[in-house]
Short mmCIF file of C-alpha atoms in Angstrom, two decimals:
data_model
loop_
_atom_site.label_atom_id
_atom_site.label_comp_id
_atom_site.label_asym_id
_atom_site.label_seq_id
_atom_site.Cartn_x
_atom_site.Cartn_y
_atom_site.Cartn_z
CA UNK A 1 53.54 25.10 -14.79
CA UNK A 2 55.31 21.75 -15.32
CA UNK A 3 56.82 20.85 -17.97
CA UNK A 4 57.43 24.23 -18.98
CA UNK A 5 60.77 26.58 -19.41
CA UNK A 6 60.39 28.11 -16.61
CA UNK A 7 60.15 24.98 -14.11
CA UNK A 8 63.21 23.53 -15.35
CA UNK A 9 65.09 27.07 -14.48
CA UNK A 10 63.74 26.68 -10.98
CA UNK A 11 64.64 23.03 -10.74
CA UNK A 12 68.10 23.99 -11.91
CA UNK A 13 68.32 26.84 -9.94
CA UNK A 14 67.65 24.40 -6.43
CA UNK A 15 70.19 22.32 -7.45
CA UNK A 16 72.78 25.52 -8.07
CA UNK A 17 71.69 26.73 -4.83
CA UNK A 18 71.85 23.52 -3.11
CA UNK A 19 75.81 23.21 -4.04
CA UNK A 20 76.51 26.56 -3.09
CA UNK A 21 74.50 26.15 0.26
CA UNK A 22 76.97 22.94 0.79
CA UNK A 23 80.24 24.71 0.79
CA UNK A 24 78.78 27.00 3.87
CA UNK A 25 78.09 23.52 5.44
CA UNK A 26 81.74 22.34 4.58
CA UNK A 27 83.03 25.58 6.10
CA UNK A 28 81.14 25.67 9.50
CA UNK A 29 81.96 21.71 10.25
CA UNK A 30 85.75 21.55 8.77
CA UNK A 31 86.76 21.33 12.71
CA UNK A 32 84.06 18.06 13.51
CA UNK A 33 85.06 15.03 13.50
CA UNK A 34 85.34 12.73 10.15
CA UNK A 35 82.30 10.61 11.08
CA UNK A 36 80.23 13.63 12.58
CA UNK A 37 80.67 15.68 8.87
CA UNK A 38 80.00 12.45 7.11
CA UNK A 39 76.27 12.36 9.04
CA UNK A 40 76.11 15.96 8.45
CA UNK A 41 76.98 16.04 4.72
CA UNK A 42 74.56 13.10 4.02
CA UNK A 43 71.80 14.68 6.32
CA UNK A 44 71.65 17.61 3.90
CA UNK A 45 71.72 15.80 0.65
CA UNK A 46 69.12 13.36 1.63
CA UNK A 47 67.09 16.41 2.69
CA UNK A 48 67.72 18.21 -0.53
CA UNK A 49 67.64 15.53 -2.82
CA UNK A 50 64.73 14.33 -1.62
CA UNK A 51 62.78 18.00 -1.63
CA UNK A 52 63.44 18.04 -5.43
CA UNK A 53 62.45 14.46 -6.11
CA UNK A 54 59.24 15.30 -3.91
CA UNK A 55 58.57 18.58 -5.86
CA UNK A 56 58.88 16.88 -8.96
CA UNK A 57 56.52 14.02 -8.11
CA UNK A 58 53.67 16.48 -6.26
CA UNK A 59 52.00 17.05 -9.88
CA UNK A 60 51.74 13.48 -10.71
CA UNK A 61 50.28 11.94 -7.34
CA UNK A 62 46.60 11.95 -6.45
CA UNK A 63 45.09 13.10 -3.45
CA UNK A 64 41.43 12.67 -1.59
CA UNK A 65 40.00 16.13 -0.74
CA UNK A 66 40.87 15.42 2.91
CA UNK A 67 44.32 14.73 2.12
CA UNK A 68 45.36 17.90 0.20
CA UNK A 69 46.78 19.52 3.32
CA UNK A 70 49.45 16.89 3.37
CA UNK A 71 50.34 17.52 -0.32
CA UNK A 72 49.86 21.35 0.61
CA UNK A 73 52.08 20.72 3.80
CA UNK A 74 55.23 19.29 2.02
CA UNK A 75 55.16 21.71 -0.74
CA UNK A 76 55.06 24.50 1.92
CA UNK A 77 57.98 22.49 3.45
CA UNK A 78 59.81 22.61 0.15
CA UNK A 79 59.22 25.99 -0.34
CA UNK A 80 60.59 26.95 2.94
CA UNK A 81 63.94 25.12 2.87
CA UNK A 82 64.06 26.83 -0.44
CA UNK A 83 63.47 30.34 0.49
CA UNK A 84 65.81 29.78 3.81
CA UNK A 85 68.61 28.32 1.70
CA UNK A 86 68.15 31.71 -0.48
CA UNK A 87 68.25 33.68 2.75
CA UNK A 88 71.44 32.51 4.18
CA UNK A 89 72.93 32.37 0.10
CA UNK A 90 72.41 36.21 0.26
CA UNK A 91 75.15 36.55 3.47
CA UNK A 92 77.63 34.03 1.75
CA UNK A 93 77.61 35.77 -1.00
CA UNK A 94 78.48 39.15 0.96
CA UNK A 95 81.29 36.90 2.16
CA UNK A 96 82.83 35.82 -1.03
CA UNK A 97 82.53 39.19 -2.75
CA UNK A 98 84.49 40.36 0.18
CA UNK A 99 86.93 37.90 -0.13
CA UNK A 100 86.57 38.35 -4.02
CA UNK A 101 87.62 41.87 -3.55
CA UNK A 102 90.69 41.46 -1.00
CA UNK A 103 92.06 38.93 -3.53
CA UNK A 104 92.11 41.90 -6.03
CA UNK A 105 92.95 44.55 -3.62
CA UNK A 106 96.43 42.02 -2.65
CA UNK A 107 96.76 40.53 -5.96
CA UNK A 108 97.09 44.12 -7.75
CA UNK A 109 97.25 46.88 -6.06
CA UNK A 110 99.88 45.59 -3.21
CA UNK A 111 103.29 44.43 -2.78
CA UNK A 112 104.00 40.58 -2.90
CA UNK A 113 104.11 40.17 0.58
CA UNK A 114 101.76 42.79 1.46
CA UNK A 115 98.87 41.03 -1.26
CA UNK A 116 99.71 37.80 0.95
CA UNK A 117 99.17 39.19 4.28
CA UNK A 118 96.08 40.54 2.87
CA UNK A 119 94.01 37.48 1.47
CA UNK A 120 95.15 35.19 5.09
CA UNK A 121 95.20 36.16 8.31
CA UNK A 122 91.47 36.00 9.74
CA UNK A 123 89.83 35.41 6.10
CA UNK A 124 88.93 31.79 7.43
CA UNK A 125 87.34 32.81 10.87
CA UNK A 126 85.48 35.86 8.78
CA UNK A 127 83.89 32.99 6.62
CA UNK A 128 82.71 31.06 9.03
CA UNK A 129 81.54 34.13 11.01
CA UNK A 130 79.49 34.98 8.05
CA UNK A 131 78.33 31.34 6.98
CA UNK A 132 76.98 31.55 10.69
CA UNK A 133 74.67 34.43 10.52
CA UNK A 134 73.37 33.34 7.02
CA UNK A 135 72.86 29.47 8.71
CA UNK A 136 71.28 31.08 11.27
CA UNK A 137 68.90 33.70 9.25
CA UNK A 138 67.61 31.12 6.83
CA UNK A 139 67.42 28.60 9.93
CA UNK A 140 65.65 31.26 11.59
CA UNK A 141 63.24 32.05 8.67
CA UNK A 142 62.18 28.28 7.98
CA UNK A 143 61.27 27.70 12.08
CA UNK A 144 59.00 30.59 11.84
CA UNK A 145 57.37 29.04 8.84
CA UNK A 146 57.11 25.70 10.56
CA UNK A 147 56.05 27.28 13.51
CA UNK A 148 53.27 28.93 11.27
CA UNK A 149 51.29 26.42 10.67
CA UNK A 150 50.40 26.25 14.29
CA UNK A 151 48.36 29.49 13.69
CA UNK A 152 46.00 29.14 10.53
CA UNK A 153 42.97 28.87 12.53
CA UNK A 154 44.17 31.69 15.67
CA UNK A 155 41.14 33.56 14.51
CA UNK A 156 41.79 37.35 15.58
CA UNK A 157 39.37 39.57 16.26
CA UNK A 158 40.31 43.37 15.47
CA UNK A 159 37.73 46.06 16.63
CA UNK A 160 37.71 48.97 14.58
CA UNK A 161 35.73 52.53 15.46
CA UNK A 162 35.24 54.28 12.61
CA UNK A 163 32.97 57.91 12.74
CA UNK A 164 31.81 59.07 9.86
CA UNK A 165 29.79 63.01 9.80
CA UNK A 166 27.17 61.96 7.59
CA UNK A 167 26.18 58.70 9.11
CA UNK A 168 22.68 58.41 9.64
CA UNK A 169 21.44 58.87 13.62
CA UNK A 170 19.91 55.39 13.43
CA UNK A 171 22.85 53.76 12.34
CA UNK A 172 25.00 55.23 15.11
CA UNK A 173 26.69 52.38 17.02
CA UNK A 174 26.00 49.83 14.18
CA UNK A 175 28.23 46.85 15.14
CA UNK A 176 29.77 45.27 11.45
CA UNK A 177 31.60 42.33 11.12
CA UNK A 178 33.15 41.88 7.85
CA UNK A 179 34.75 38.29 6.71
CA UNK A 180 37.21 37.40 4.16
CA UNK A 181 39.07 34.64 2.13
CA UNK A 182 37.38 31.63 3.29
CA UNK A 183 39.24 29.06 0.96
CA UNK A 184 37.45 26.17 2.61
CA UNK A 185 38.82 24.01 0.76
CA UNK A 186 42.29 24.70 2.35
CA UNK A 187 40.68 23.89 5.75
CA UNK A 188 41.01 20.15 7.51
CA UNK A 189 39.71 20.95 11.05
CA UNK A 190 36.00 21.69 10.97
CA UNK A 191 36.00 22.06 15.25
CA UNK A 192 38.77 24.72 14.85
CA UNK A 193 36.65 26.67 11.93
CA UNK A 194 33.40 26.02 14.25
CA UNK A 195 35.51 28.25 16.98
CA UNK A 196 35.84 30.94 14.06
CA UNK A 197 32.38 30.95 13.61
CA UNK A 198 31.46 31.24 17.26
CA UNK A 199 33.75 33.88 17.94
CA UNK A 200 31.91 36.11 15.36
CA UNK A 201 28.58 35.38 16.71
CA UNK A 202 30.14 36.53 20.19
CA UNK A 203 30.18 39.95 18.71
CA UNK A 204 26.69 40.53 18.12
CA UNK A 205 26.97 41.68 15.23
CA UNK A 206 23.67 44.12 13.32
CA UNK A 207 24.96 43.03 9.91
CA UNK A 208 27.68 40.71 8.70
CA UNK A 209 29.66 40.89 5.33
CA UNK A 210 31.88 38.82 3.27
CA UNK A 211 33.78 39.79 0.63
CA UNK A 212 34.81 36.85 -1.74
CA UNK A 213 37.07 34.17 -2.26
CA UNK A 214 34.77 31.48 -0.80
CA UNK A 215 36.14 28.72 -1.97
CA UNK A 216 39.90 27.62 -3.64
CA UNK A 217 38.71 25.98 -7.17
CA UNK A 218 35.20 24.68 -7.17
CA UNK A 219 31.91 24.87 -5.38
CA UNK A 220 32.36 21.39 -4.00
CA UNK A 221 34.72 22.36 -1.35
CA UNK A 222 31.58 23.63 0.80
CA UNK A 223 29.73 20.65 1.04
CA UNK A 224 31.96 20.14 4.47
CA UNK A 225 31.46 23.14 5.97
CA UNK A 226 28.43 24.81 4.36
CA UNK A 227 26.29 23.76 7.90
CA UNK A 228 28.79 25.53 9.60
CA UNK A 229 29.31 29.13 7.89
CA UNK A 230 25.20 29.04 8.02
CA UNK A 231 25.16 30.01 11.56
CA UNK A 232 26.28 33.24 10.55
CA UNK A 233 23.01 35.32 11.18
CA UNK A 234 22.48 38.95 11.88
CA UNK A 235 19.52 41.44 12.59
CA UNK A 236 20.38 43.36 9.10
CA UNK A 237 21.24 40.56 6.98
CA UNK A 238 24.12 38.65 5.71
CA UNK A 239 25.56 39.52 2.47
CA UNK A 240 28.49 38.84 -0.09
CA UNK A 241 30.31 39.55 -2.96
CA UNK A 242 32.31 37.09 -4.98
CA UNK A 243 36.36 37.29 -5.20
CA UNK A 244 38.84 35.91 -8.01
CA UNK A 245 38.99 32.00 -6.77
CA UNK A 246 35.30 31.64 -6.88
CA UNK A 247 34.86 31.42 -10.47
CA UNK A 248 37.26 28.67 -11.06
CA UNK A 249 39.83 30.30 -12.91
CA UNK A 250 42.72 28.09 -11.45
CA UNK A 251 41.04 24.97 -12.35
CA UNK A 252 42.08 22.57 -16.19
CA UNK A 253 38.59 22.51 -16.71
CA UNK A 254 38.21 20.02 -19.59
CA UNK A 255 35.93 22.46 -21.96
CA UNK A 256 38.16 24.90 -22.52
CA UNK A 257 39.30 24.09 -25.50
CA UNK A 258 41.82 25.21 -28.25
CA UNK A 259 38.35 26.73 -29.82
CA UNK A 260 37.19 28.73 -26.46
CA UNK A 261 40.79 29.61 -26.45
CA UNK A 262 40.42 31.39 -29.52
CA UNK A 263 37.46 32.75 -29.19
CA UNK A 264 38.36 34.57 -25.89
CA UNK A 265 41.28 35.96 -27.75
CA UNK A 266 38.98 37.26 -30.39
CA UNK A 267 36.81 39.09 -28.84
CA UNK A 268 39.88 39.65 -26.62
CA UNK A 269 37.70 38.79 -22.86
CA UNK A 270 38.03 36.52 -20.47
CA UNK A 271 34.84 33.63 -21.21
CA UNK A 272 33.59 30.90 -18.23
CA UNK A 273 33.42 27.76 -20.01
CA UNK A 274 30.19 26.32 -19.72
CA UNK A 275 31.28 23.51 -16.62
CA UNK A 276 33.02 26.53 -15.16
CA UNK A 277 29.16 28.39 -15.45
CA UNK A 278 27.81 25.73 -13.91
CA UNK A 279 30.39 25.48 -11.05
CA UNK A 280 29.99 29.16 -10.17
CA UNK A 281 26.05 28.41 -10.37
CA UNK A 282 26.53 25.90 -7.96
CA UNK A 283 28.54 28.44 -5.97
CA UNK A 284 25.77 30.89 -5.73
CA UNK A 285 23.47 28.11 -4.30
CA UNK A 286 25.89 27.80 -1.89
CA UNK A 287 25.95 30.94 -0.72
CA UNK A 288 21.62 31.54 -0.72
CA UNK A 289 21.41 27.74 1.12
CA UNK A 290 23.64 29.53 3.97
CA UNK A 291 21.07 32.32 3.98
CA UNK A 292 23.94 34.98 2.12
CA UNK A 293 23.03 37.62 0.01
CA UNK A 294 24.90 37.40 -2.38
CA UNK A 295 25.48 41.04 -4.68
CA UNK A 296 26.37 40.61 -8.18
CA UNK A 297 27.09 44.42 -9.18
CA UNK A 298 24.03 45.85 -7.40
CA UNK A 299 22.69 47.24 -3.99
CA UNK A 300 20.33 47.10 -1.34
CA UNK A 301 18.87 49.40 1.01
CA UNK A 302 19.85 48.52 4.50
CA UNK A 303 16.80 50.21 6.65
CA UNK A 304 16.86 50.92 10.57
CA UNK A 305 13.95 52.96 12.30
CA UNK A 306 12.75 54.58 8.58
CA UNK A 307 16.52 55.87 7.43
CA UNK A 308 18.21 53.79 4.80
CA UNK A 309 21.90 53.68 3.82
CA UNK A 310 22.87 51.73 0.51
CA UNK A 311 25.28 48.74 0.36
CA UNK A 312 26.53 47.89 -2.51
CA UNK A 313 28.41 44.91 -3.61
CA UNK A 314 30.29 44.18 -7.45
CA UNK A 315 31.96 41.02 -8.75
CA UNK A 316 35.86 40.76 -8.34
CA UNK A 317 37.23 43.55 -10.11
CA UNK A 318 41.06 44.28 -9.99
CA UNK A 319 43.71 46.90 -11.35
CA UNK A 320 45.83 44.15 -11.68
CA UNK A 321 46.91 42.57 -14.72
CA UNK A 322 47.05 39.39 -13.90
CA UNK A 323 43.18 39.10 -12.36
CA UNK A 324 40.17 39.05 -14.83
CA UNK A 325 37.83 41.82 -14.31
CA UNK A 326 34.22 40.86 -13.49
CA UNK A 327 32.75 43.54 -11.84
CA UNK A 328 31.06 46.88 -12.71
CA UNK A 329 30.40 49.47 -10.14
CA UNK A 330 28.68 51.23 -12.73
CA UNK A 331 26.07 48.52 -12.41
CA UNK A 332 25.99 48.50 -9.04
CA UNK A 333 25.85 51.97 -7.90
CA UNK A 334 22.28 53.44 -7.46
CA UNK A 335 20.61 55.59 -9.96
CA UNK A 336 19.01 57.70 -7.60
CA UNK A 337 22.47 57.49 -5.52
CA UNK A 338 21.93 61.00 -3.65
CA UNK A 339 18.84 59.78 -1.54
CA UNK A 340 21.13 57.52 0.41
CA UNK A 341 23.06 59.77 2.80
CA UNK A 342 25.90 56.76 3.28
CA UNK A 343 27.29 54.17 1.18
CA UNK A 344 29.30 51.04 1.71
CA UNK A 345 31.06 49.16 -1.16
CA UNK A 346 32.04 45.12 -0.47
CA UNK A 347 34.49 44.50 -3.15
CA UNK A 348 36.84 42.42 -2.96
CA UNK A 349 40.22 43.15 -4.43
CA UNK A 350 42.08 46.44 -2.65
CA UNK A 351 43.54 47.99 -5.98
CA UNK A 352 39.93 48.70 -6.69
CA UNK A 353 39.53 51.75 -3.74
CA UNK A 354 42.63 53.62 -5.54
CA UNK A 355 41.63 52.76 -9.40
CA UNK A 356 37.99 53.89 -9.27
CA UNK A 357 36.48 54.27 -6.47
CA UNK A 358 38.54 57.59 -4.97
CA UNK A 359 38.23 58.80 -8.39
CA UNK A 360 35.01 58.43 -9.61
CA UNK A 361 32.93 57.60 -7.02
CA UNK A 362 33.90 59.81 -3.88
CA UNK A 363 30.45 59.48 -2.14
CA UNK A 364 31.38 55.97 -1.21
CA UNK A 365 31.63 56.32 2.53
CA UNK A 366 33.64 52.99 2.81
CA UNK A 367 35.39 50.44 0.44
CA UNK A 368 35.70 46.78 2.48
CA UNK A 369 37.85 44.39 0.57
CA UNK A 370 40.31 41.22 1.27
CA UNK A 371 42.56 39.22 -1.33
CA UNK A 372 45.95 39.81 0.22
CA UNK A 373 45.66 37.99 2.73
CA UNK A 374 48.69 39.92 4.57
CA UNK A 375 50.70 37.32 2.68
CA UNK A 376 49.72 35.52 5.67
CA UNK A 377 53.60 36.51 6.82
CA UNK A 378 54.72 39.71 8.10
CA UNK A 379 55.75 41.85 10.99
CA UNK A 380 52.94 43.33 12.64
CA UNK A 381 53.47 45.25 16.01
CA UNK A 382 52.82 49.05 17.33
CA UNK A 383 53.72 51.59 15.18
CA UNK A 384 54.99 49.38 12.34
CA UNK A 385 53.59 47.00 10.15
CA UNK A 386 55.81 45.01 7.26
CA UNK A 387 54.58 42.44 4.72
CA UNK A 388 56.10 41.08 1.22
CA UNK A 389 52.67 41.75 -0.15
CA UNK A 390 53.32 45.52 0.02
CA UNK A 391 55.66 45.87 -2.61
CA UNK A 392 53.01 44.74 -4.92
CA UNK A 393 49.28 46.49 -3.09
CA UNK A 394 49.92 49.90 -1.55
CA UNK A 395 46.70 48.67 0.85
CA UNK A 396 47.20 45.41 2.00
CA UNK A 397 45.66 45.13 5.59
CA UNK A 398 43.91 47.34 7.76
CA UNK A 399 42.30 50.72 7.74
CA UNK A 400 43.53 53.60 5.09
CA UNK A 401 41.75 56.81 4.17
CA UNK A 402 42.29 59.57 1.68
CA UNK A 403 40.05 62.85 2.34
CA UNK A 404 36.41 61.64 4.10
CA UNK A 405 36.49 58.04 2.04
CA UNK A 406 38.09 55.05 4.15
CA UNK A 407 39.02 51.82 2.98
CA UNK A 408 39.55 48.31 5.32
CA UNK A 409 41.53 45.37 3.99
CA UNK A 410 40.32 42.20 6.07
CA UNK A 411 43.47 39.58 6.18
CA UNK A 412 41.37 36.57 5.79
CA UNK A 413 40.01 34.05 7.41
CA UNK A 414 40.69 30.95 5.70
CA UNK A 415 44.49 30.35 3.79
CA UNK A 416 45.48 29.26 0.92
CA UNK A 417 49.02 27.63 -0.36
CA UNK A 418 51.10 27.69 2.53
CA UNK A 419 49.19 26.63 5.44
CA UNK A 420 50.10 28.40 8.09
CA UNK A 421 50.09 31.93 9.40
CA UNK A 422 53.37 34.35 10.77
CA UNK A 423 52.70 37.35 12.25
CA UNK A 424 49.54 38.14 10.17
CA UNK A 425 46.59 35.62 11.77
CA UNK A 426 43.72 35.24 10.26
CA UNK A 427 40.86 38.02 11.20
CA UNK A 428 37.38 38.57 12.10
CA UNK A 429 36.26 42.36 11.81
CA UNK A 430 34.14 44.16 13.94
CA UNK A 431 33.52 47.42 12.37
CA UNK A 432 31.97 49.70 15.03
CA UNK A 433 30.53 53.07 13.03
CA UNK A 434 29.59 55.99 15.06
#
């Protein structure tokens, strides 16, 4: 993205929003003493100075694979002074359009001394009540984010009874634990993920699922942690579907050339280069050297005391733009689909359930997907439940249901860009069908 229109907006933008956020800090200290605002106004332009010459730099400087959270750290940092300073901007600019407006109000519409009365008086004390509660909002909203990163690896485990009428008899009571959004590469403490791990197997789980986004980039970011995801074993199996990170898409992989480039446009698809084939080959070694099944848009029968249910498991497939589509349900649904009284579907982006699975497929019992992540920020409590990530996947976390088909939306287990968690920890499943 550097180098490109759009960063140098942004870049100009901080340092717009970085003089505006300075007058609020003129405002609230005009009664301190001359040497306490000179600490306080070079405090804040060291600070914001120094995020933009930081942000800048991040492209250009090299990290070792265990050092990415520290690049991923300060950009988080960045990004949270950033969205805090845009916070508070939002109540100082209430302020001055109010003040905006009573300069009209006495400059036009009143008498000379009237007008006057009108834009003094309290107008000062107002200001600084309202640079205040913006300081205070956007101070409150970057401590939660630095507070956040104290909770990426608070696994949480969420039990979930779900009763379905057509379940078969020997399936009753079925314990499922469903996993999501690894991103091991994000991941620097291998004891902490080891706690994850053990926490599932606590469960006793019959069969354990995962659906996609395994890795960040490439396949190399298991080689750290492969030993420890293959302790995930269950009676029925382990299986897995892949998600939109796990075939390299985010990756300048050197192949794709101006040529590829033109090819994909036309035959107007999405083509792997050939080092991103063989990264996603290496991938799906990872995943059968952990003892995963992993479903590329087909099923299995899943058999308990001679009755069989089907699960079936397609490549990341999205209704959003933005996501290539790699999946086919088609594919992986069963030709003789009536003989299995139940069906599950691992899949791994949410916008599939509404886009083709509730339409054309309504004897899928149960959708499980991930992707979302919650945002990994939200508000999460009884009775109400608030994320950014709403406003762009009507199901983003937890259980939804339209007529006798259900859907769950895991919120990860791993992270990815900011490295943290608020209000929406990461989750282990347990899926307990009846």
């Amino acid at each position: 993205m550097r180098n490109t229109p759009f960063w140098w907006i942004l870049i100009g933008f901080m340092v717009l929003l970085d003089i505006y956020f300075f007058q609020a800090i003129k405002l609230v200290s005009h009664n301190a003493a001359p040497r306490t605002k000179t600490i306080i106004y070079i405090a804040y332009w060291v600070i914001s100075v120094g995020a933009i010459v930081i942000l800048l730099l991040l492209p250009y400087l090299q990290f070792q694979h265990q050092a990415r959270f520290t690049r991923t750290t300060l950009f988080a940092i960045i990004l949270g002074l950033f969205f805090a300073k845009l916070i508070a901007s939002v109540f100082f600019l209430i302020d001055d359009i109010r003040r905006g407006a009573q300069w009209i109000a006495g400059k036009f519409f009143y008498s000379s001394k009237e007008g006057e009365a009108l834009q003094g008086g309290e107008q000062i004390s107002r200001s600084v009540f309202m640079s205040w509660i913006g300081l205070v909002a956007g101070g409150g909203l970057f401590g939660s984010l630095i507070y956040g990163f104290s909770n990426k690896y608070r696994y949480q485990v969420k039990r979930i009874p779900l009763s379905f009428a057509n379940l078969p008899g020997a399936f009753k009571g079925m314990k499922i634990v469903q996993l999501s959004d690894i991103h091991s590469g994000s991941f620097t403490d291998k004891k902490a993920v080891q706690h994850g791990i053990d926490m599932v197997m606590q469960q006793k789980p019959d069969l354990i699922l995962f659906t996609g986004d395994l890795v960040n980039n490439t396949a190399d970011e298991m080689d750290d942690y492969k030993e420890v995801f293959s302790q995930l074993k269950a009676p029925l199996g382990v299986y897995s579907v892949l998600g939109n990170h796990d075939y390299g898409d985010y990756v300048e992989w050197s192949d794709r050339t101006v040529e590829h480039k033109l090819k994909e446009k036309e035959t107007g698809t999405h083509i792997l280069t050939p080092l991103q084939l063989a990264n996603l080959d290496r991938l799906k070694q990872v995943h059968a050297d952990m003892g995963w099944r992993l479903l590329m848009d087909e099923h299995v029968e899943i058999e308990k005391n001679g009755e069989k249910i089907a699960l079936l498991g397609v490549q990341n497939w999205s209704a959003k733009a933005r996501f290539p589509r790699y999946g086919s349900l088609k594919k992986a649904y069963p030709a003789n689909g009536s003989s299995y009284p139940f069906k599950i579907l691992m899949s791994h982006d949410p916008s599939h359930w509404e886009a083709e699975v509730l339409t054309q497929y309504k004897d899928i019992d149960i959708m499980l997907a991930g992707h979302t992540h919650g945002f990994q920020f939200g508000v999460e409590i009884p009775g109400f439940k608030w994320s950014p990530v709403q406003y762009v996947y009507k199901q983003w976390a937890g259980l939804y249901e339209k007529d006798a088909q259900k859907l769950y939306v895991n919120r990860g287990f791993g992270f990815i860009g900011y490295p943290g968690r608020v209000g929406i920890l990461p989750e282990i499943t347990v899926l307990e069908l009846s």
